[in-house]
PDB file of C-alpha atoms in Angstrom:
ATOM      1  CA  UNK H1366     -83.024  20.215 187.810  1.00 55.00           C
ATOM      2  CA  UNK H1367     -79.779  19.219 189.512  1.00 57.00           C
ATOM      3  CA  UNK H1368     -80.024  15.799 187.965  1.00 60.00           C
ATOM      4  CA  UNK H1369     -80.337  17.347 184.554  1.00 54.00           C
ATOM      5  CA  UNK H1370     -77.271  19.513 185.149  1.00 58.00           C
ATOM      6  CA  UNK H1371     -75.249  16.475 186.200  1.00 65.00           C
ATOM      7  CA  UNK H1372     -76.456  14.417 183.234  1.00 61.00           C
ATOM      8  CA  UNK H1373     -75.602  17.052 180.594  1.00 61.00           C
ATOM      9  CA  UNK H1374     -71.802  16.693 180.868  1.00 63.00           C
ATOM     10  CA  UNK H1375     -72.102  12.910 180.757  1.00 65.00           C
ATOM     11  CA  UNK H1376     -74.268  13.064 177.637  1.00 64.00           C
ATOM     12  CA  UNK H1377     -71.839  15.502 176.024  1.00 62.00           C
ATOM     13  CA  UNK H1378     -68.881  13.196 176.741  1.00 58.00           C
ATOM     14  CA  UNK H1379     -70.754  10.191 175.387  1.00 60.00           C
ATOM     15  CA  UNK H1380     -71.516  12.076 172.178  1.00 58.00           C
ATOM     16  CA  UNK H1381     -67.818  12.855 171.668  1.00 61.00           C
ATOM     17  CA  UNK H1382     -66.614   9.319 172.298  1.00 59.00           C
ATOM     18  CA  UNK H1383     -65.205   7.422 169.344  1.00 67.00           C
ATOM     19  CA  UNK H1384     -67.157   4.395 168.165  1.00 70.00           C
ATOM     20  CA  UNK H1385     -65.736   1.045 169.148  1.00 71.00           C
ATOM     21  CA  UNK H1386     -63.646  -0.571 166.429  1.00 77.00           C
ATOM     22  CA  UNK H1387     -65.317  -3.347 164.483  1.00 81.00           C
ATOM     23  CA  UNK H1388     -64.142  -6.792 165.486  1.00 80.00           C
ATOM     24  CA  UNK H1389     -61.700  -8.429 163.096  1.00 79.00           C
ATOM     25  CA  UNK H1390     -63.179 -11.267 161.046  1.00 81.00           C
ATOM     26  CA  UNK H1391     -62.412 -14.642 162.533  1.00 80.00           C
ATOM     27  CA  UNK H1392     -61.368 -17.444 160.226  1.00 79.00           C
ATOM     28  CA  UNK H1393     -63.083 -20.692 161.066  1.00 79.00           C
ATOM     29  CA  UNK H1394     -61.618 -23.975 160.009  1.00 75.00           C
ATOM     30  CA  UNK H1395     -63.973 -26.106 158.002  1.00 74.00           C
ATOM     31  CA  UNK H1396     -63.428 -29.831 158.397  1.00 68.00           C
ATOM     32  CA  UNK H1397     -62.318 -31.608 155.294  1.00 62.00           C
ATOM     33  CA  UNK H1398     -64.899 -34.060 154.027  1.00 57.00           C
ATOM     34  CA  UNK H1399     -63.978 -37.633 154.717  1.00 59.00           C
ATOM     35  CA  UNK H1400     -64.925 -40.246 152.176  1.00 55.00           C
ATOM     36  CA  UNK H1401     -67.472 -42.692 153.400  1.00 69.00           C
ATOM     37  CA  UNK H1402     -68.965 -45.779 151.848  1.00 79.00           C
ATOM     38  CA  UNK H1403     -72.737 -46.116 151.716  1.00 84.00           C
ATOM     39  CA  UNK H1404     -74.416 -48.232 154.363  1.00 86.00           C
ATOM     40  CA  UNK H1405     -73.989 -51.937 153.595  1.00 91.00           C
ATOM     41  CA  UNK H1406     -77.165 -53.696 152.479  1.00 93.00           C
ATOM     42  CA  UNK H1407     -78.065 -57.329 151.768  1.00 95.00           C
ATOM     43  CA  UNK H1408     -76.945 -57.196 148.129  1.00 95.00           C
ATOM     44  CA  UNK H1409     -73.533 -55.786 149.029  1.00 95.00           C
ATOM     45  CA  UNK H1410     -72.985 -58.269 151.855  1.00 96.00           C
ATOM     46  CA  UNK H1411     -74.045 -61.188 149.629  1.00 96.00           C
ATOM     47  CA  UNK H1412     -71.575 -60.048 146.972  1.00 95.00           C
ATOM     48  CA  UNK H1413     -68.692 -59.671 149.451  1.00 95.00           C
ATOM     49  CA  UNK H1414     -69.437 -63.046 151.065  1.00 96.00           C
ATOM     50  CA  UNK H1415     -69.653 -64.835 147.691  1.00 95.00           C
ATOM     51  CA  UNK H1416     -66.295 -63.349 146.646  1.00 95.00           C
ATOM     52  CA  UNK H1417     -64.604 -64.300 149.926  1.00 94.00           C
ATOM     53  CA  UNK H1418     -66.224 -67.738 150.352  1.00 94.00           C
ATOM     54  CA  UNK H1419     -66.918 -69.150 146.864  1.00 94.00           C
ATOM     55  CA  UNK H1420     -67.266 -72.752 148.128  1.00 93.00           C
ATOM     56  CA  UNK H1421     -69.978 -71.924 150.713  1.00 94.00           C
ATOM     57  CA  UNK H1422     -73.722 -71.677 150.158  1.00 94.00           C
ATOM     58  CA  UNK H1423     -75.103 -68.329 149.058  1.00 94.00           C
ATOM     59  CA  UNK H1424     -76.367 -65.787 151.575  1.00 95.00           C
ATOM     60  CA  UNK H1425     -80.122 -66.084 152.066  1.00 95.00           C
ATOM     61  CA  UNK H1426     -80.708 -63.047 154.291  1.00 96.00           C
ATOM     62  CA  UNK H1427     -78.480 -60.528 156.023  1.00 95.00           C
ATOM     63  CA  UNK H1428     -78.774 -57.491 158.249  1.00 96.00           C
ATOM     64  CA  UNK H1429     -75.865 -55.097 158.754  1.00 95.00           C
ATOM     65  CA  UNK H1430     -75.725 -52.340 161.365  1.00 94.00           C
ATOM     66  CA  UNK H1431     -73.217 -49.522 161.555  1.00 90.00           C
ATOM     67  CA  UNK H1432     -72.808 -47.063 164.402  1.00 87.00           C
ATOM     68  CA  UNK H1433     -72.683 -43.425 163.318  1.00 84.00           C
ATOM     69  CA  UNK H1434     -69.214 -42.605 162.042  1.00 79.00           C
ATOM     70  CA  UNK H1435     -67.847 -46.111 162.705  1.00 86.00           C
ATOM     71  CA  UNK H1436     -65.354 -47.725 160.345  1.00 89.00           C
ATOM     72  CA  UNK H1437     -66.973 -51.143 160.833  1.00 93.00           C
ATOM     73  CA  UNK H1438     -70.411 -52.672 160.417  1.00 94.00           C
ATOM     74  CA  UNK H1439     -71.718 -55.726 162.234  1.00 96.00           C
ATOM     75  CA  UNK H1440     -73.663 -58.191 160.074  1.00 96.00           C
ATOM     76  CA  UNK H1441     -75.810 -61.210 160.876  1.00 97.00           C
ATOM     77  CA  UNK H1442     -76.700 -63.559 158.043  1.00 96.00           C
ATOM     78  CA  UNK H1443     -78.162 -66.902 157.039  1.00 96.00           C
ATOM     79  CA  UNK H1444     -76.979 -69.277 154.341  1.00 95.00           C
ATOM     80  CA  UNK H1445     -78.852 -71.455 151.867  1.00 92.00           C
ATOM     81  CA  UNK H1446     -82.425 -72.298 152.876  1.00 93.00           C
ATOM     82  CA  UNK H1447     -81.880 -71.342 156.529  1.00 92.00           C
ATOM     83  CA  UNK H1448     -84.250 -68.569 157.597  1.00 89.00           C
ATOM     84  CA  UNK H1449     -82.496 -67.801 160.902  1.00 94.00           C
ATOM     85  CA  UNK H1450     -79.585 -65.369 161.134  1.00 95.00           C
ATOM     86  CA  UNK H1451     -77.172 -67.822 162.752  1.00 94.00           C
ATOM     87  CA  UNK H1452     -73.892 -66.424 161.430  1.00 95.00           C
ATOM     88  CA  UNK H1453     -72.135 -63.145 162.014  1.00 95.00           C
ATOM     89  CA  UNK H1454     -69.414 -61.159 160.298  1.00 96.00           C
ATOM     90  CA  UNK H1455     -67.804 -57.750 160.429  1.00 96.00           C
ATOM     91  CA  UNK H1456     -67.362 -55.441 157.475  1.00 95.00           C
ATOM     92  CA  UNK H1457     -64.709 -52.744 157.591  1.00 94.00           C
ATOM     93  CA  UNK H1458     -63.857 -49.822 155.359  1.00 92.00           C
ATOM     94  CA  UNK H1459     -60.856 -50.230 153.079  1.00 89.00           C
ATOM     95  CA  UNK H1460     -57.878 -47.858 153.107  1.00 88.00           C
ATOM     96  CA  UNK H1461     -59.649 -45.308 150.928  1.00 86.00           C
ATOM     97  CA  UNK H1462     -62.769 -45.290 153.108  1.00 83.00           C
ATOM     98  CA  UNK H1463     -64.972 -45.697 150.047  1.00 87.00           C
ATOM     99  CA  UNK H1464     -65.621 -49.461 149.952  1.00 91.00           C
ATOM    100  CA  UNK H1465     -66.446 -52.273 152.367  1.00 93.00           C
ATOM    101  CA  UNK H1466     -64.386 -55.432 152.807  1.00 94.00           C
ATOM    102  CA  UNK H1467     -65.103 -58.562 154.817  1.00 95.00           C
ATOM    103  CA  UNK H1468     -62.944 -58.544 157.956  1.00 93.00           C
ATOM    104  CA  UNK H1469     -61.291 -61.871 158.855  1.00 92.00           C
ATOM    105  CA  UNK H1470     -62.802 -63.646 155.857  1.00 91.00           C
ATOM    106  CA  UNK H1471     -61.080 -66.918 156.709  1.00 91.00           C
ATOM    107  CA  UNK H1472     -62.872 -67.162 160.063  1.00 92.00           C
ATOM    108  CA  UNK H1473     -66.207 -66.101 158.550  1.00 93.00           C
ATOM    109  CA  UNK H1474     -65.981 -68.753 155.815  1.00 91.00           C
ATOM    110  CA  UNK H1475     -65.420 -71.557 158.328  1.00 88.00           C
ATOM    111  CA  UNK H1476     -68.523 -70.790 160.425  1.00 78.00           C
TER     112      UNK H1476
END
């Protein structure tokens, strides 16, 4: 019974207490979308190589790999009738971030 008598004033005070104010809405910054070119494939690499090195043989096969979020892609390729990927090149995004260009085309063309 004593416990009940002690608890009554506490319950009465709790009932009279004002509710806690609602937290203010927090504005979250959303990152602006960055333009990104699609992953380079064999057709794109062949086109870029042919434009940069018109006197060389055509690309037979190519494989390009890009790390997530990277501005460059590493490519291995073969020319003419060669079936082995003996050559390598780097593609990089242009200033707009929407297209690929062959990095150091002069060095790639002399391989």
